[in-house]
Short mmCIF file of C-alpha atoms in Angstrom, two decimals:
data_model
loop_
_atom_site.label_atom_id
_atom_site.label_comp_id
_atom_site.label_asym_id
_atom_site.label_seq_id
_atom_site.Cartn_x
_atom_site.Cartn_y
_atom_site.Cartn_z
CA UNK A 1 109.94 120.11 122.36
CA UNK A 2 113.74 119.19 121.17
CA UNK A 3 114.68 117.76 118.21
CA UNK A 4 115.05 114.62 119.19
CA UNK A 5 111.26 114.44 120.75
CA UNK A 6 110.40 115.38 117.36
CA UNK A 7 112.60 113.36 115.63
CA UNK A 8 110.79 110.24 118.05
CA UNK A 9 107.43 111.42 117.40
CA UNK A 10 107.67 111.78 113.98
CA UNK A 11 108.80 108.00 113.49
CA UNK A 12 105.78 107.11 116.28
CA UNK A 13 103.31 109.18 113.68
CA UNK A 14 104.71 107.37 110.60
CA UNK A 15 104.96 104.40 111.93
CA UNK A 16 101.25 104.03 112.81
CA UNK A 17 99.30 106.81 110.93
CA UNK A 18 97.97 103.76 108.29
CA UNK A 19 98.11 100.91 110.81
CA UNK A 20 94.57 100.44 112.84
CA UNK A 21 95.88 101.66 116.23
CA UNK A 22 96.03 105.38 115.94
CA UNK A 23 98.46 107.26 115.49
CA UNK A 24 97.36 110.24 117.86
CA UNK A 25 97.15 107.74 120.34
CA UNK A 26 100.43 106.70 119.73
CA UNK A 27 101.90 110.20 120.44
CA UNK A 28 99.96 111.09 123.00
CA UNK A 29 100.94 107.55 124.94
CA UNK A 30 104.51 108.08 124.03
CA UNK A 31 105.17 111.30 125.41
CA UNK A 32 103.35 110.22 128.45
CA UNK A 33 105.55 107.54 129.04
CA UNK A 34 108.49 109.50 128.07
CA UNK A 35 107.87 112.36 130.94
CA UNK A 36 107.80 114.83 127.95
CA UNK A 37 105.18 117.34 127.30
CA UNK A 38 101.80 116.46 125.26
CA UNK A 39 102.64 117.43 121.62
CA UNK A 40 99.34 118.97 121.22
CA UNK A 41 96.60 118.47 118.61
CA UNK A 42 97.92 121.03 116.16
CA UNK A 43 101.55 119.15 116.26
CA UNK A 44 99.79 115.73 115.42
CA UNK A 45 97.66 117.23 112.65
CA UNK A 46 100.83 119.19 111.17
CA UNK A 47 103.12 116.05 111.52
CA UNK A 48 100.12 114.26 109.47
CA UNK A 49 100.99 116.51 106.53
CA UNK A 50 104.19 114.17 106.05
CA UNK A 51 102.07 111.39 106.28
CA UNK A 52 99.49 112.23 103.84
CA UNK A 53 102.25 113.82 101.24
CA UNK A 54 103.05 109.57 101.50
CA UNK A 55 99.71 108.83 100.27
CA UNK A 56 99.69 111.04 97.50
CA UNK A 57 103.08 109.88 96.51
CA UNK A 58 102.22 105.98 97.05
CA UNK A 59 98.49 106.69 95.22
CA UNK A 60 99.95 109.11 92.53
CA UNK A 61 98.67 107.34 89.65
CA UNK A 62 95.65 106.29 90.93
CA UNK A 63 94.51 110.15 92.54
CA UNK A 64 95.70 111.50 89.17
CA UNK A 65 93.24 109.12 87.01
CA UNK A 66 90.70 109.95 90.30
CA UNK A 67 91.06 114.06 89.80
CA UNK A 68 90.95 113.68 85.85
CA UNK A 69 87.38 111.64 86.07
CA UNK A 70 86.15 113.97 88.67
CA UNK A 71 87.41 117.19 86.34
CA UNK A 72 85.65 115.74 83.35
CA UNK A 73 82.15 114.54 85.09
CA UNK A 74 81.63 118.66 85.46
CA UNK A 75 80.96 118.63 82.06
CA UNK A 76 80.41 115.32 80.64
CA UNK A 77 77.74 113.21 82.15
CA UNK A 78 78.40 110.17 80.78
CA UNK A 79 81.61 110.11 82.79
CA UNK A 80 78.91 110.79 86.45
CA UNK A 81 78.80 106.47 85.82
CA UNK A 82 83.23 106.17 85.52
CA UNK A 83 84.12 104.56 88.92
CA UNK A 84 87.06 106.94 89.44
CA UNK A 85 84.64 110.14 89.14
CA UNK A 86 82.10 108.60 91.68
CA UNK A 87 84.90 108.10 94.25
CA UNK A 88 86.22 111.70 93.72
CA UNK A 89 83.01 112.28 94.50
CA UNK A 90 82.05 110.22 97.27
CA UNK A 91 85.67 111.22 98.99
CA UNK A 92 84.37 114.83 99.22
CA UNK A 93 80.93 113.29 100.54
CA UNK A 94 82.60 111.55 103.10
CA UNK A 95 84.74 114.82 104.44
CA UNK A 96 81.78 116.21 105.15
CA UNK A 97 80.79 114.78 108.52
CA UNK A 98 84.68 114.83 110.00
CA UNK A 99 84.51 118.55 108.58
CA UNK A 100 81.72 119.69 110.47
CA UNK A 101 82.61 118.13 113.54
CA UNK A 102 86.17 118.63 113.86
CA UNK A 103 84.99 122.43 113.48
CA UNK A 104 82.59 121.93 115.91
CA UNK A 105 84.45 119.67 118.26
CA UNK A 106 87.50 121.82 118.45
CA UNK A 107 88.27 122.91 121.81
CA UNK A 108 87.20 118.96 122.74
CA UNK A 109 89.39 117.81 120.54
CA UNK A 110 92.53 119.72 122.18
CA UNK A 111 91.55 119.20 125.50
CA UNK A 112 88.94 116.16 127.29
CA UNK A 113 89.66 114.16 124.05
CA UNK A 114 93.25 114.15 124.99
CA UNK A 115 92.51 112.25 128.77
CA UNK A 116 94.63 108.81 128.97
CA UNK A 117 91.54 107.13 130.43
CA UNK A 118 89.37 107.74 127.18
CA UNK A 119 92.03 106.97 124.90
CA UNK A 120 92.88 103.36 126.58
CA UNK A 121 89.11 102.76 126.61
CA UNK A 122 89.20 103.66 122.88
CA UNK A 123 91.56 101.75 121.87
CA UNK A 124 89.81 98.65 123.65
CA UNK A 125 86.12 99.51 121.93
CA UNK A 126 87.64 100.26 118.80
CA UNK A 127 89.86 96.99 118.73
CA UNK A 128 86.93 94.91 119.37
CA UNK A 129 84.78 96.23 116.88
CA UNK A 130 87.53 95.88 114.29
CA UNK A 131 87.84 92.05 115.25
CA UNK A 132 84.37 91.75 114.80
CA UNK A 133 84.05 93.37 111.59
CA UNK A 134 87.42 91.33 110.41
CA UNK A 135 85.32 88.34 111.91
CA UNK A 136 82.55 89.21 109.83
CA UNK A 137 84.33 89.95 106.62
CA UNK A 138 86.34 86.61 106.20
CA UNK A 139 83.26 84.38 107.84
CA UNK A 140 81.29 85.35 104.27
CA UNK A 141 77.42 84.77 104.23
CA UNK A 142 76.62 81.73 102.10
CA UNK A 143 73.16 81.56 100.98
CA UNK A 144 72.66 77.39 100.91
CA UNK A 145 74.72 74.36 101.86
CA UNK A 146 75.78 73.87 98.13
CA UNK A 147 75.98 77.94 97.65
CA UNK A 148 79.20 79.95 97.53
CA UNK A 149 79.55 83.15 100.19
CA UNK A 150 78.67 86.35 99.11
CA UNK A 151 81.08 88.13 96.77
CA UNK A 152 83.01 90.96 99.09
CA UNK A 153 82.53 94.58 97.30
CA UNK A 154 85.21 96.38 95.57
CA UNK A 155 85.24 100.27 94.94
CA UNK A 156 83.57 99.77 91.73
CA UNK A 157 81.02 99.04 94.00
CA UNK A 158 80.98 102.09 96.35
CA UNK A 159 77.31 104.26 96.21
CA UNK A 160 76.35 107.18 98.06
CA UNK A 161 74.79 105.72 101.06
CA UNK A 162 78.55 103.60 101.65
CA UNK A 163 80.39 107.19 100.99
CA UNK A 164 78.40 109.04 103.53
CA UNK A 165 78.53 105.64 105.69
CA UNK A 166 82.10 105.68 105.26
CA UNK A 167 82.57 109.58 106.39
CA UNK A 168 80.81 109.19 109.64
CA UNK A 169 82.50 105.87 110.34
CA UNK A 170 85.63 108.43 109.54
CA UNK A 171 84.66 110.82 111.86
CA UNK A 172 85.03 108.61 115.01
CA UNK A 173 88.83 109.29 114.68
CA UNK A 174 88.36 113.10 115.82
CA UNK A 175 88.73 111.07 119.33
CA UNK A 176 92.59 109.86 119.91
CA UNK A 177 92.80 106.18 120.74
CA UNK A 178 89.72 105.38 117.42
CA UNK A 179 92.31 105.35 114.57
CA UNK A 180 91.00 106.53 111.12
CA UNK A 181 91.93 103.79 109.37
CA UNK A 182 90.82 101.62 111.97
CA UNK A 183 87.29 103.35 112.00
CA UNK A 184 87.14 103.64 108.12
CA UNK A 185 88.73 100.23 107.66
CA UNK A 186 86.14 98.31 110.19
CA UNK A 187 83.04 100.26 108.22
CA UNK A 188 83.71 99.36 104.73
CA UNK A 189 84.12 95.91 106.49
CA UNK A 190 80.91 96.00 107.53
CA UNK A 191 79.32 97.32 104.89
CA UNK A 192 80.96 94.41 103.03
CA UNK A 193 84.04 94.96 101.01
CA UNK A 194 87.11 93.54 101.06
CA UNK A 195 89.96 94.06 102.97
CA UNK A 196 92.47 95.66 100.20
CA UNK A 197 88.76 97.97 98.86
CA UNK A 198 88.66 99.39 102.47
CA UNK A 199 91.87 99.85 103.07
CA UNK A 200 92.40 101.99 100.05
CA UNK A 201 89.55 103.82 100.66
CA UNK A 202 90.35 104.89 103.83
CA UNK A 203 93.62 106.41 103.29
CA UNK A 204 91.93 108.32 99.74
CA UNK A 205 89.26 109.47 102.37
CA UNK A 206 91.37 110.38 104.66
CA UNK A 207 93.25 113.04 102.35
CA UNK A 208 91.41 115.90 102.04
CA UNK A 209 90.42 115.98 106.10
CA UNK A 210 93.70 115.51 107.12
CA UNK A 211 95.63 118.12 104.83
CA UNK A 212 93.25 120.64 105.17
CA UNK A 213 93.43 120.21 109.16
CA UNK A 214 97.15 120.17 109.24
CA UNK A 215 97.51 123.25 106.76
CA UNK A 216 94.95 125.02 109.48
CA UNK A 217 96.66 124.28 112.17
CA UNK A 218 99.76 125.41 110.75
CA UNK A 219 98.96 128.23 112.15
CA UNK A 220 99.49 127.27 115.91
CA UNK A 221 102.94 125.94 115.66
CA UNK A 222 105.76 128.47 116.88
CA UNK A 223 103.00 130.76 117.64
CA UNK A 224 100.31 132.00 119.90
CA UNK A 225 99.02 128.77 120.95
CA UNK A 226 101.27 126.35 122.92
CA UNK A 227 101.60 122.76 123.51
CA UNK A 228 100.81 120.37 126.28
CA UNK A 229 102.17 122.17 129.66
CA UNK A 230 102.40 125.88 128.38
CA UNK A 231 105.46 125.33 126.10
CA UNK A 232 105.59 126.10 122.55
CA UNK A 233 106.24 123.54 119.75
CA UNK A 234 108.63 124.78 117.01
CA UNK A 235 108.62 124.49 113.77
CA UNK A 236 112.18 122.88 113.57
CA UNK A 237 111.34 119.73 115.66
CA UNK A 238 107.95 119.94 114.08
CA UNK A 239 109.37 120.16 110.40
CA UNK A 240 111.87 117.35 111.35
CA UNK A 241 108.70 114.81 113.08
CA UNK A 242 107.11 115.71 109.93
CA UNK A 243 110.06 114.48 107.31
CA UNK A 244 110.22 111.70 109.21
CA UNK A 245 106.68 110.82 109.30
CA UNK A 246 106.46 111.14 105.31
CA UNK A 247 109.44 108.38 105.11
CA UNK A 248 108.44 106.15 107.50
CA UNK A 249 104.69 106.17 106.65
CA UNK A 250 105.28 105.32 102.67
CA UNK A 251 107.15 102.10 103.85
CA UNK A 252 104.20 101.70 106.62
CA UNK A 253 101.85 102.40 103.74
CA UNK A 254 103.43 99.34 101.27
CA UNK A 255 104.30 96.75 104.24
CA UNK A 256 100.41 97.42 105.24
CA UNK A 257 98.74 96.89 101.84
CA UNK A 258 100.70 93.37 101.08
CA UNK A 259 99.99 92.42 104.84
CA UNK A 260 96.16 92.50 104.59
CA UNK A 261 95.78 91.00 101.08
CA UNK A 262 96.52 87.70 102.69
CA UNK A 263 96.15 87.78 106.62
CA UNK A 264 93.74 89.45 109.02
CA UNK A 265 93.32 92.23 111.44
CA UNK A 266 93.90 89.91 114.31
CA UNK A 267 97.53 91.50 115.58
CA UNK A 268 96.17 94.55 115.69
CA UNK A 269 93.05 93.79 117.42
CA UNK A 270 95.22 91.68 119.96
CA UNK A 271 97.69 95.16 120.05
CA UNK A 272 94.91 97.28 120.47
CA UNK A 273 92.95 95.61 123.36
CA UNK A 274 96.43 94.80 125.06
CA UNK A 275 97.99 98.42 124.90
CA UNK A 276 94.38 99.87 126.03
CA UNK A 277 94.31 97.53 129.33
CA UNK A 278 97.89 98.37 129.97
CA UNK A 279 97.44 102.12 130.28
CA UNK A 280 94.24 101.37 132.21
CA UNK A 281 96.49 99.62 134.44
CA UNK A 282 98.89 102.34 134.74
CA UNK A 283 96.59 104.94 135.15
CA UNK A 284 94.73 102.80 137.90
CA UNK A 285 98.06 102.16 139.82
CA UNK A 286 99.11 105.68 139.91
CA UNK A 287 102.32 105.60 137.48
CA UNK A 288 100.89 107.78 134.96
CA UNK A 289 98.18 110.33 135.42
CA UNK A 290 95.39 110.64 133.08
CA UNK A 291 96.24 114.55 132.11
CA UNK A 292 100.38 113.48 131.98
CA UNK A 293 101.97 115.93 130.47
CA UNK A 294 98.60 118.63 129.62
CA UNK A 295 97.99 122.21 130.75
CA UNK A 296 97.27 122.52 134.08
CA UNK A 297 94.28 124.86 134.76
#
């Protein structure tokens, strides 16, 4: 990998770590399409770094007032009932399933998981089920012809059961082509809340999974383990994709927030479904192969 393949893949990871379409996806498509070598799991998880540094920036205040509630409910139980010390929490509940697997899952993860043909047909299943759920959320469920719908939950609202619910629908993303926010997002629609609730959830869920991966996996870049074809990935283009993912994915991060407080998932949906048939179609007419770019065995 150059620096300019970095410097590409770092804007692709930025651009559409917080978006519903998956960013590993995204990377793995690109560099398909660009004849370049896969970038690897550990590249993607390292390049998230940058991306979740965004979050912590963009969420400062709110993960401070989060850690201080969660410090003090050690000690003080009357603060176990303070909303910001039940999602501190419930966002360590909900690492727990994408923990376990992605340990598990590993060698998956860096190899099948990586085939074109399951990532297009993700990106298909996963779009539909987030128009559904996006159906779902803004059809309401009103009770009686003179009754008002349902009130959508907020995180004031979040319990156990929704955490847990929340960390399996988060675990779905170990696949490329599922999208964590796109998994997290269409379960807390589901389950009910609004847009803006599951949104914001999902990128505070997504924090501890996704630094702790990338810091492990620091490990594999410029090292003993090598990228897609038997080449190794730097660290230069790989500190350089992950600079640019931090700057691109904090204006991704604020464009994405105002979007869905007033309009639907429907683009994405209608991106998701389209870009998954297309590479179906490529893949079934010979102009990319389904392991483009991967080890050969």
């Amino acid at each position: 990998m150059n620096y300019f393949e970095g410097t590409v893949l770092g804007l692709v990871q930025g651009l559409t770590e917080f978006l519903p379409v998956s960013s590993s996806a995204h990377l793995r498509i690109t560099a398909a399409l660009a004849g370049w070598d896969d970038p690897g799991a550990a590249f993607t998880a390292v390049t998230q770094i940058g991306t979740e540094t965004a979050v912590l920036i963009y969420f400062r205040r709110d993960i401070a007032r989060i850690v201080r509630a969660w410090a003090l409910s050690w000690t003080r139980r009357e603060m176990r009932k303070d909303t910001d010390a039940r999602v501190g929490w419930l966002v360590l509940l909900g690492t727990i399933p994408i923990g376990l697997l992605g340990v598990t899952l590993q060698d998956a993860i860096e190899g099948p998981f990586r085939d074109l043909r399951l990532i297009a047909t993700t990106l298909v299943v996963l779009g539909l089920i987030l128009g559904g759920a996006d159906w779902y959320a803004s059809k309401g469920r009103p009770r009686g012809r003179h009754s008002l719908p349902r009130p959508r939950k907020t995180l004031r609202d979040l319990s156990v059961r929704d955490g847990l619910l929340y960390g399996l629908a988060q675990s779905a993303a170990l696949i490329p082509g599922v999208s964590r926010s796109g998994a997290t997002i269409s379960g807390g629609l589901l389950l009910g809340y609004t847009r803006e609730a599951a949104a914001r959830y999902s990128f505070l869920l997504a924090m501890p999974a996704v630094l702790a991966s990338g810091v492990f996996e620091l490990k594999s870049i410029g090292g003993d383990r090598e990228g897609g074809d038997g080449e190794e990935v730097s660290w230069g283009p790989t500190i350089v994709a992950t600079v640019v993912a931090f700057a691109t994915g904090y204006a991704a991060i604020a464009w994405f927030l105002r979007y869905i407080s007033t309009r639907s998932f429907a683009p994405f949906v209608l991106y998701r479904v389209a870009l998954g048939l297309l590479l179906l179609a490529l893949l079934a007419g010979g102009a990319i192969s389904a392991d483009a770019g991967a080890a050969a065995d």
